[in-house]
XYZ file of N, CA and C in Angstrom:
711
model
N 14.284 -29.692 82.318
C 14.763 -30.191 80.944
C 15.360 -28.912 80.346
N 16.510 -29.027 79.961
C 17.563 -28.036 79.452
C 16.715 -27.317 78.306
N 17.057 -25.966 78.164
C 16.424 -25.196 77.227
C 16.860 -25.647 75.819
N 18.144 -26.046 75.628
C 18.737 -26.549 74.504
C 17.892 -27.734 73.783
N 17.487 -28.648 74.913
C 16.684 -29.776 74.374
C 15.322 -29.435 73.999
N 14.728 -28.590 74.716
C 13.344 -27.862 74.364
C 13.448 -27.359 72.971
N 14.507 -26.537 72.612
C 14.582 -25.972 71.525
C 14.733 -26.938 70.296
N 15.368 -28.134 70.592
C 15.841 -29.080 69.444
C 14.291 -29.920 69.248
N 13.593 -29.994 70.103
C 12.205 -30.733 70.021
C 11.460 -29.849 69.236
N 11.380 -28.696 69.589
C 10.440 -27.523 68.884
C 10.677 -27.414 67.411
N 12.252 -27.544 67.159
C 12.606 -27.340 65.767
C 12.339 -28.606 65.084
N 12.498 -29.842 65.571
C 12.074 -31.166 65.026
C 10.748 -31.029 64.661
N 9.833 -30.669 65.501
C 8.494 -30.539 65.144
C 8.073 -29.732 64.112
N 8.699 -28.599 63.999
C 8.522 -27.610 62.905
C 8.989 -28.283 61.641
N 10.123 -28.936 61.490
C 10.630 -29.658 60.413
C 9.679 -30.711 59.962
N 9.225 -31.387 60.958
C 8.300 -32.542 60.751
C 6.974 -32.104 59.970
N 6.321 -30.895 60.508
C 5.205 -30.404 60.031
C 5.422 -29.710 58.588
N 6.618 -29.146 58.329
C 6.835 -28.625 57.089
C 7.006 -29.697 56.098
N 7.678 -30.859 56.322
C 7.718 -32.031 55.539
C 6.410 -32.541 55.252
N 5.541 -32.713 56.208
C 4.180 -33.154 55.958
C 3.423 -32.159 54.989
N 3.571 -31.009 55.251
C 2.835 -29.914 54.412
C 3.372 -30.109 52.877
N 4.772 -30.252 52.765
C 5.314 -30.374 51.405
C 4.799 -31.666 50.649
N 4.780 -32.739 51.494
C 4.389 -33.983 50.918
C 2.940 -33.950 50.510
N 1.985 -33.216 51.277
C 0.614 -33.052 50.890
C 0.439 -32.268 49.801
N 1.169 -31.396 49.652
C 1.223 -30.416 48.364
C 1.583 -31.017 47.188
N 2.650 -31.973 47.211
C 3.003 -32.762 46.189
C 1.894 -33.630 45.707
N 1.223 -34.302 46.588
C 0.066 -35.239 46.324
C -1.084 -34.561 45.700
N -1.322 -33.353 46.036
C -2.412 -32.670 45.552
C -2.033 -32.202 44.117
N -0.866 -31.713 43.874
C -0.335 -31.381 42.477
C -0.505 -32.514 41.617
N 0.045 -33.719 42.074
C -0.071 -34.964 41.198
C -1.369 -35.327 40.945
N -2.424 -35.128 41.968
C -3.748 -35.520 41.698
C -4.429 -34.602 40.779
N -4.097 -33.306 40.778
C -4.681 -32.305 39.733
C -4.223 -32.551 38.332
N -2.913 -33.014 38.270
C -2.429 -33.312 36.977
C -3.108 -34.689 36.293
N -3.335 -35.499 37.236
C -4.043 -36.791 36.782
C -5.425 -36.469 36.395
N -6.208 -35.472 37.250
C -7.504 -35.058 36.980
C -7.633 -34.407 35.577
N -6.683 -33.583 35.289
C -6.640 -32.773 34.158
C -6.488 -33.741 32.877
N -5.713 -34.734 33.016
C -5.307 -35.754 31.963
C -6.657 -36.547 31.752
N -7.327 -37.014 32.917
C -8.684 -37.888 32.698
C -9.634 -36.949 32.057
N -9.766 -35.501 32.481
C -10.807 -34.583 32.005
C -10.611 -34.442 30.549
N -9.387 -34.310 30.082
C -9.005 -34.136 28.540
C -9.367 -35.388 27.888
N -9.222 -36.408 28.390
C -9.530 -37.831 27.744
C -11.010 -38.059 27.527
N -11.665 -37.644 28.669
C -13.251 -37.699 28.484
C -13.713 -36.695 27.637
N -13.138 -35.630 27.539
C -13.623 -34.607 26.462
C -13.418 -35.100 25.050
N -12.317 -35.723 24.922
C -11.960 -36.227 23.463
C -12.964 -37.298 23.097
N -13.414 -38.296 24.205
C -14.307 -39.374 23.970
C -15.643 -38.695 23.611
N -15.989 -37.605 24.292
C -17.337 -37.066 24.034
C -17.405 -36.424 22.680
N -16.139 -35.759 22.243
C -16.166 -35.319 20.984
C -16.308 -36.204 19.912
N -15.705 -37.448 20.095
C -15.853 -38.467 19.174
C -17.290 -39.044 19.034
N -17.850 -39.188 20.382
C -19.275 -39.667 20.238
C -20.200 -38.575 19.507
N -20.017 -37.318 19.807
C -20.888 -36.320 19.323
C -20.611 -36.186 17.763
N -19.430 -36.319 17.281
C -19.113 -36.433 15.907
C -19.652 -37.572 15.188
N -19.695 -38.814 15.750
C -20.237 -39.976 15.230
C -21.785 -39.924 15.245
N -22.430 -39.163 16.134
C -23.882 -38.985 16.329
C -24.326 -38.090 15.129
N -23.676 -36.879 15.060
C -24.169 -36.055 14.148
C -23.736 -36.248 12.751
N -22.755 -36.996 12.548
C -22.306 -37.486 11.143
C -23.347 -38.314 10.476
N -24.176 -39.030 11.357
C -25.198 -39.827 10.861
C -26.494 -39.163 10.591
N -26.595 -37.839 10.977
C -27.947 -37.088 10.610
C -27.655 -36.272 9.314
N -28.647 -36.507 8.600
C -28.531 -35.617 7.212
C -28.545 -34.376 7.465
N -27.706 -33.514 6.725
C -27.545 -32.079 6.807
C -26.445 -31.525 6.029
N -26.078 -30.312 6.270
C -25.006 -29.601 5.504
C -23.764 -29.463 6.478
N -22.603 -29.753 6.043
C -21.324 -29.709 6.556
C -20.376 -28.662 6.155
N -19.678 -27.985 6.960
C -18.766 -27.034 6.534
C -17.780 -26.621 7.681
N -16.812 -25.546 7.275
C -16.221 -25.031 8.332
C -16.404 -23.644 8.699
N -16.097 -23.313 9.853
C -16.545 -21.899 10.359
C -15.425 -21.015 10.085
N -15.940 -19.838 9.321
C -14.792 -18.804 8.890
C -14.897 -17.612 9.684
N -15.505 -17.769 10.850
C -15.553 -16.526 11.746
C -16.999 -15.901 11.751
N -17.815 -16.333 10.809
C -19.192 -15.586 10.668
C -20.126 -16.539 9.980
N -19.680 -17.525 9.043
C -20.557 -18.383 8.415
C -19.867 -19.685 8.278
N -20.825 -20.786 8.109
C -20.455 -22.188 7.815
C -20.168 -22.184 6.210
N -18.918 -22.490 5.900
C -18.619 -22.556 4.402
C -18.610 -24.026 3.894
N -19.246 -24.395 2.966
C -19.418 -25.841 2.501
C -18.087 -25.934 1.609
N -17.940 -27.273 1.090
C -16.934 -27.548 0.143
C -17.074 -26.828 -1.198
N -18.289 -26.515 -1.397
C -18.607 -25.769 -2.898
C -18.501 -24.343 -2.673
N -17.949 -23.835 -1.440
C -18.046 -22.503 -1.286
C -19.264 -21.678 -0.936
N -20.382 -22.321 -0.669
C -21.592 -21.776 -0.269
C -21.478 -21.512 1.194
N -22.070 -20.321 1.527
C -21.945 -19.887 2.976
C -23.527 -19.909 3.572
N -23.435 -20.337 4.797
C -24.684 -20.289 5.612
C -24.335 -19.499 6.935
N -24.972 -18.234 7.121
C -24.570 -17.422 8.218
C -24.856 -18.187 9.549
N -23.851 -18.247 10.409
C -24.163 -18.884 11.751
C -24.626 -17.748 12.763
N -25.754 -18.015 13.480
C -26.309 -17.057 14.388
C -25.329 -16.519 15.390
N -24.881 -15.231 15.401
C -23.760 -14.665 16.238
C -23.874 -15.085 17.612
N -24.998 -15.311 18.312
C -25.186 -15.517 19.826
C -24.720 -16.821 19.987
N -25.033 -17.978 19.041
C -24.570 -19.150 19.232
C -23.043 -19.256 18.956
N -22.532 -18.681 18.139
C -21.011 -18.501 17.922
C -20.201 -17.972 18.968
N -20.793 -16.953 19.673
C -20.315 -16.215 20.659
C -20.268 -17.114 21.975
N -21.403 -17.774 22.332
C -21.839 -18.571 23.476
C -20.901 -19.766 23.300
N -20.797 -20.387 22.175
C -19.981 -21.627 22.042
C -18.499 -21.328 21.792
N -18.137 -20.036 21.752
C -16.752 -19.688 21.562
C -16.115 -20.448 20.233
N -16.888 -20.430 19.131
C -16.519 -21.013 18.023
C -15.160 -20.247 17.421
N -14.398 -21.109 17.018
C -12.910 -20.772 16.468
C -12.874 -20.993 14.959
N -12.140 -19.978 14.260
C -11.873 -20.080 12.788
C -11.466 -21.611 12.530
N -12.215 -22.293 11.542
C -11.630 -23.674 11.362
C -12.545 -24.859 11.923
N -13.339 -24.419 12.810
C -14.331 -25.466 13.581
C -15.182 -26.137 12.475
N -15.336 -27.313 12.631
C -16.368 -28.159 11.679
C -17.742 -27.984 12.233
N -18.595 -27.578 11.349
C -20.042 -27.533 11.760
C -20.960 -28.321 10.998
N -22.078 -28.526 11.381
C -23.207 -29.161 10.654
C -24.412 -28.319 10.909
N -25.111 -28.215 9.782
C -26.442 -27.473 9.810
C -27.521 -28.689 9.367
N -28.447 -28.717 10.262
C -29.545 -29.604 10.044
C -31.044 -29.097 10.561
N -31.974 -29.829 9.986
C -33.317 -29.377 10.205
C -33.889 -29.982 11.524
N -34.443 -29.223 12.433
C -35.131 -29.809 13.670
C -36.648 -29.128 13.499
N -37.474 -30.019 12.991
C -38.844 -29.491 12.634
C -38.649 -28.325 11.720
N -39.159 -27.088 11.984
C -39.120 -25.984 11.159
C -37.872 -25.005 11.425
N -37.088 -25.426 12.313
C -35.873 -24.673 12.594
C -34.644 -25.077 12.083
N -33.645 -24.260 11.898
C -32.228 -24.617 11.469
C -31.467 -24.698 12.807
N -30.668 -25.802 12.862
C -29.793 -26.087 14.051
C -28.388 -26.350 13.672
N -27.368 -25.485 14.280
C -26.042 -25.607 14.012
C -25.345 -26.402 15.152
N -24.554 -27.240 14.756
C -23.844 -28.111 15.848
C -22.304 -28.153 15.325
N -21.401 -28.219 16.407
C -20.056 -28.449 16.225
C -19.742 -29.772 16.350
N -19.173 -30.328 15.264
C -18.895 -31.653 15.076
C -17.339 -32.017 15.266
N -16.504 -30.941 15.075
C -15.237 -31.305 15.284
C -14.527 -29.960 15.320
N -13.373 -29.794 16.110
C -12.595 -28.720 16.252
C -11.170 -28.773 16.432
N -10.343 -27.844 15.911
C -8.880 -27.945 16.008
C -8.476 -27.396 17.340
N -7.331 -27.647 17.759
C -6.743 -27.388 19.075
C -6.776 -25.990 19.225
N -6.984 -25.409 20.375
C -7.138 -24.074 20.799
C -5.831 -23.613 21.398
N -5.639 -22.133 21.107
C -4.529 -21.493 21.790
C -5.072 -20.166 22.337
N -4.775 -19.951 23.624
C -5.307 -18.842 24.241
C -4.408 -17.589 24.122
N -4.764 -16.477 23.705
C -4.029 -15.269 23.676
C -4.568 -14.165 24.383
N -3.640 -13.231 24.586
C -4.017 -11.952 25.322
C -3.898 -10.705 24.529
N -4.641 -9.806 24.702
C -4.398 -8.608 23.992
C -5.234 -7.351 24.405
N -5.364 -6.451 23.705
C -6.084 -5.097 23.873
C -7.216 -5.154 22.804
N -8.403 -4.598 23.403
C -9.584 -4.420 22.423
C -9.534 -3.079 21.782
N -9.767 -3.029 20.464
C -9.914 -1.751 19.819
C -10.893 -1.867 18.810
N -11.131 -0.687 18.083
C -12.290 -0.741 17.049
C -11.733 -0.185 15.737
N -12.173 -0.801 14.498
C -11.716 -0.478 13.351
C -12.933 -0.325 12.516
N -13.339 0.881 11.924
C -14.439 0.985 11.167
C -15.675 0.377 11.717
N -15.826 0.652 13.088
C -16.985 0.304 13.800
C -17.008 -1.265 14.243
N -16.093 -1.847 14.013
C -15.939 -3.467 14.316
C -14.832 -3.467 15.364
N -15.040 -4.584 16.255
C -14.117 -4.896 17.358
C -13.036 -5.856 16.808
N -11.875 -5.371 17.257
C -10.575 -6.202 17.070
C -9.875 -6.385 18.444
N -9.135 -7.578 18.294
C -8.208 -7.859 19.589
C -6.675 -7.664 19.064
N -5.939 -6.789 19.612
C -4.531 -6.626 19.278
C -3.694 -7.438 20.139
N -2.828 -8.477 19.678
C -2.072 -9.151 20.487
C -0.630 -9.345 19.832
N 0.251 -9.925 20.529
C 1.620 -10.129 20.130
C 1.633 -11.084 18.764
N 0.450 -11.919 18.666
C 0.260 -12.909 17.538
C -0.179 -12.257 16.274
N -0.957 -10.973 16.639
C -1.495 -10.334 15.425
C -2.856 -9.619 15.868
N -3.518 -9.167 14.701
C -4.772 -8.486 14.876
C -5.812 -9.417 14.564
N -6.881 -9.582 15.507
C -7.956 -10.489 15.170
C -9.300 -9.782 15.387
N -10.056 -10.091 14.468
C -11.555 -9.594 14.442
C -12.355 -10.522 15.376
N -13.118 -9.904 16.306
C -13.995 -10.699 17.218
C -15.469 -10.266 17.092
N -16.387 -11.189 17.505
C -17.800 -11.050 17.439
C -18.214 -9.738 18.237
N -19.015 -8.887 17.411
C -19.515 -7.721 18.096
C -20.567 -8.083 19.171
N -21.265 -9.265 18.988
C -22.175 -9.705 19.935
C -21.524 -10.094 21.206
N -20.370 -10.866 21.084
C -19.544 -11.171 22.129
C -18.991 -9.977 22.985
N -18.498 -9.024 22.241
C -18.056 -7.915 22.829
C -19.087 -7.092 23.521
N -20.334 -7.008 23.102
C -21.344 -6.113 23.724
C -21.798 -6.893 24.911
N -22.037 -8.424 24.859
C -22.348 -9.154 25.930
C -21.394 -8.962 27.183
N -19.975 -8.952 26.824
C -19.010 -8.759 27.814
C -18.821 -7.240 28.278
N -19.689 -6.368 27.851
C -19.577 -5.046 28.180
C -18.014 -4.442 27.777
N -17.679 -4.683 26.558
C -16.303 -4.381 26.172
C -16.225 -2.827 26.039
N -14.970 -2.358 26.312
C -14.624 -0.875 26.208
C -13.286 -0.722 25.446
N -12.988 0.247 24.989
C -11.858 0.492 24.251
C -10.604 0.468 25.139
N -9.460 -0.223 24.715
C -8.280 -0.551 25.351
C -8.483 -1.583 26.692
N -9.599 -2.204 26.693
C -9.702 -3.223 27.841
C -8.770 -4.412 27.447
N -8.324 -5.148 28.540
C -7.425 -6.346 28.324
C -8.382 -7.620 28.259
N -8.159 -8.344 27.257
C -9.006 -9.435 27.034
C -8.275 -10.635 26.619
N -8.902 -11.911 26.802
C -8.408 -13.288 26.518
C -9.319 -13.840 25.417
N -8.738 -14.459 24.591
C -9.469 -15.027 23.271
C -8.853 -16.291 22.795
N -9.488 -17.054 22.055
C -9.017 -18.384 21.540
C -8.813 -18.357 20.008
N -7.782 -18.903 19.548
C -7.583 -19.072 18.067
C -6.944 -20.428 17.732
N -7.118 -20.921 16.466
C -6.644 -22.336 16.178
C -5.056 -22.275 16.485
N -4.720 -23.319 17.236
C -3.223 -23.458 17.523
C -2.432 -23.667 16.134
N -3.040 -24.245 15.005
C -2.374 -24.518 13.866
C -2.357 -23.441 12.884
N -2.942 -22.395 13.256
C -3.296 -21.284 12.119
C -3.192 -19.924 13.041
N -2.163 -19.438 13.303
C -1.972 -18.163 14.154
C -2.393 -17.053 13.352
N -2.510 -17.144 11.991
C -2.727 -16.049 11.102
C -4.258 -15.858 10.609
N -5.127 -16.632 11.392
C -6.510 -16.621 11.197
C -7.079 -15.191 11.384
N -7.924 -14.833 10.765
C -8.544 -13.451 10.907
C -9.515 -13.263 11.936
N -9.918 -14.323 12.476
C -10.931 -14.147 13.723
C -10.510 -14.848 14.950
N -10.881 -14.381 16.117
C -10.691 -15.037 17.428
C -11.853 -15.012 18.144
N -12.139 -15.974 18.963
C -13.226 -16.213 19.738
C -12.853 -15.456 21.239
N -13.641 -14.513 21.429
C -13.477 -13.837 22.725
C -13.879 -14.730 23.824
N -12.913 -14.953 25.001
C -13.155 -15.678 26.131
C -13.697 -14.771 27.188
N -12.918 -13.842 27.641
C -13.377 -13.015 28.806
C -12.537 -11.705 28.736
N -12.939 -10.734 29.345
C -12.477 -9.255 29.555
C -12.035 -9.167 31.062
N -10.832 -8.667 30.984
C -10.115 -8.476 32.491
C -10.274 -6.990 32.697
N -11.332 -6.796 33.635
C -11.608 -5.400 34.132
C -10.645 -4.951 35.141
N -10.056 -3.803 35.058
C -9.163 -3.408 36.101
C -9.971 -2.762 37.275
N -9.239 -2.760 38.433
C -9.941 -2.352 39.585
C -10.415 -0.727 39.567
N -9.571 0.013 38.807
C -9.840 1.385 38.623
C -11.206 1.591 37.788
N -11.353 0.818 36.660
C -12.602 0.775 35.946
C -13.714 0.471 36.882
N -13.570 -0.533 37.725
C -14.667 -1.022 38.392
C -15.180 0.079 39.485
N -14.145 0.710 40.160
C -14.407 1.753 41.080
C -14.954 2.843 40.380
N -14.601 3.292 39.219
C -15.213 4.446 38.480
C -16.626 4.188 38.261
N -16.963 3.042 38.052
C -18.456 2.702 37.713
C -19.397 2.862 39.009
N -18.789 2.902 40.184
C -19.368 2.883 41.507
C -20.318 4.228 41.435
N -21.458 4.296 42.111
C -22.156 5.426 42.151
C -21.794 6.120 43.605
N -21.818 7.303 43.726
C -21.677 8.104 44.914
C -22.919 8.455 45.650
N -22.812 8.509 46.839
C -24.132 8.718 47.728
C -24.119 10.392 47.641
N -25.429 10.632 47.356
C -25.872 12.028 47.063
C -26.459 12.518 48.397
N -26.168 13.668 48.989
C -26.702 14.058 50.273
C -27.998 14.874 49.786
N -29.037 14.399 50.513
C -30.307 15.129 50.193
C -30.673 16.059 51.430
N -30.825 17.239 51.118
C -31.339 18.240 52.087
C -32.783 18.289 52.343
N -33.321 18.408 53.600
C -34.675 18.364 53.752
C -34.944 19.779 53.524
N -36.046 20.062 52.691
C -36.571 21.352 52.494
C -37.130 22.112 53.718
N -37.002 23.437 53.686
C -37.458 24.131 55.044
C -38.809 24.674 54.694
N -39.749 24.485 55.572
C -41.108 24.975 55.320
C -41.488 26.034 56.202
N -41.757 27.176 55.386
C -42.093 28.342 56.120
C -43.487 28.456 56.577
N -43.742 28.725 57.720
C -45.096 28.817 58.206
C -45.821 30.175 57.910
N -47.054 29.979 57.315
C -47.830 31.142 56.910
C -48.592 31.590 58.055
N -48.738 32.806 58.231
C -49.638 33.530 59.241
C -51.021 32.999 58.958
N -51.786 32.679 60.053
C -53.187 32.249 59.925
C -54.117 33.372 60.109
N -54.899 33.611 58.947
C -55.841 34.730 58.786
C -57.191 34.397 59.690
N -57.641 35.389 60.320
C -58.910 35.242 60.951
C -60.103 35.358 59.865
N -61.081 34.456 59.978
C -62.151 34.546 59.145
C -63.511 34.856 59.847
N -64.173 35.600 59.292
C -65.521 36.051 59.998
C -66.667 35.148 59.162
N -67.539 34.400 60.013
C -68.544 33.718 59.357
C -69.670 34.502 58.800
N -70.060 34.155 57.748
C -71.224 35.070 57.231
C -72.518 34.000 57.187
N -73.593 34.430 57.341
C -74.906 33.847 57.263
C -75.249 33.481 55.855
N -75.679 32.237 55.541
C -76.020 31.947 54.164
C -77.283 32.689 53.768
N -77.100 33.206 52.389
C -78.388 33.814 51.854
C -79.563 32.914 51.673
N -80.596 33.341 51.935
C -81.875 32.465 51.814
C -82.391 32.836 50.393
N -82.832 31.879 49.681
C -83.398 32.044 48.333
C -84.952 32.252 48.457
N -85.209 33.330 47.694
C -86.678 33.854 47.669
C -87.403 32.891 46.766
N -88.690 32.860 46.945
C -89.637 32.126 46.162
C -89.496 32.368 44.667
N -89.433 33.740 44.377
C -89.588 34.245 42.998
C -88.277 33.914 42.220
N -87.204 33.673 43.080
C -85.920 33.378 42.278
C -85.792 32.092 41.540
N -85.273 32.040 40.402
C -85.362 30.808 39.595
C -83.913 30.278 39.460
N -83.843 29.010 39.451
C -82.523 28.572 39.174
C -81.842 28.741 37.904
N -80.739 29.014 37.837
C -80.068 29.411 36.441
C -80.280 27.927 35.483
N -80.545 28.214 34.188
C -80.721 27.011 33.402
C -79.302 26.409 33.143
N -79.330 25.027 33.381
C -78.029 24.369 33.047
C -77.848 24.245 31.613
N -76.547 24.523 31.152
C -76.173 24.355 29.779
C -75.912 23.010 29.420
N -76.478 22.452 28.311
C -76.100 21.181 27.770
C -74.669 20.860 27.705
N -74.272 19.585 28.120
C -72.894 19.103 27.941
C -72.471 19.030 26.530
N -71.220 19.407 26.317
C -70.772 19.250 24.896
C -70.385 17.839 24.735
N -70.446 17.360 23.388
C -70.101 15.861 23.213
C -68.626 15.935 23.021
N -67.955 15.006 23.685
C -66.454 14.771 23.369
C -66.134 13.708 22.777
N -65.494 13.965 21.729
C -65.099 12.836 20.700
C -64.168 11.806 21.334
N -64.298 10.512 20.985
C -63.460 9.415 21.531
C -61.992 9.525 20.923
N -61.000 10.011 21.872
C -59.724 10.350 21.441
C -58.951 8.934 21.031
N -59.667 7.851 21.479
C -58.780 6.646 21.314
C -59.163 5.870 20.032
N -60.042 6.489 19.105
C -60.366 5.906 18.041
C -59.273 5.569 17.125
N -58.406 6.514 16.857
C -57.317 6.365 15.861
C -56.020 5.947 16.566
N -55.873 6.294 17.740
C -54.591 5.806 18.564
C -55.029 4.980 19.822
N -55.530 3.762 19.627
C -56.241 3.018 20.759
C -54.962 2.245 21.453
N -54.719 2.711 22.718
C -53.618 2.151 23.618
C -54.169 0.881 24.352
N -55.493 0.610 24.275
C -56.047 -0.357 25.146
C -55.570 -1.770 24.835
């Protein structure tokens, strides 16, 4: 078979494989888009069901201002910071407070559309802030501590899409650079074995034990002193 014909067959196979690859890639991308649409639809359905369920439970409703649930009358109920950080509550989220036995329970019943922003973490008067192109936003100290935040760390957060001037942002994650990760690694420490000096062995002469004479009397034993119980006032048992 001529070389030119072999080369033509080889190139046609390459083109065919490339076409198959591109076709499979387009199918995967289309499937991913459809999956995302279905996921968003299911999420909205779950939100509506959750909203209807909690709307029927007696309790106090209000909006989240970054730290507390604020009712229509202006009364504030402080939201547990760990719940707000874990749920990534955003300024303007609608919450409901109700009783479950003896404890207070907060639930998110509605929320505005989110917008993800990126920025740099900084501190002002001991409080954590995120500086971004959209503005400066206060973030939860609990969330910053949980994510091991450091000054000038790059981070991502959520704000309400319809209120870019909100004072608070929900911290999503911190992007740690490779340099910071490497700087945190521990270095191997070389441990040197101690050198033991041998002491000269001294020769000892054995002595005969002294025999006690009958007239010798044993020394009188002194009575033992009473030791107070030291655990009386500071008992650690």
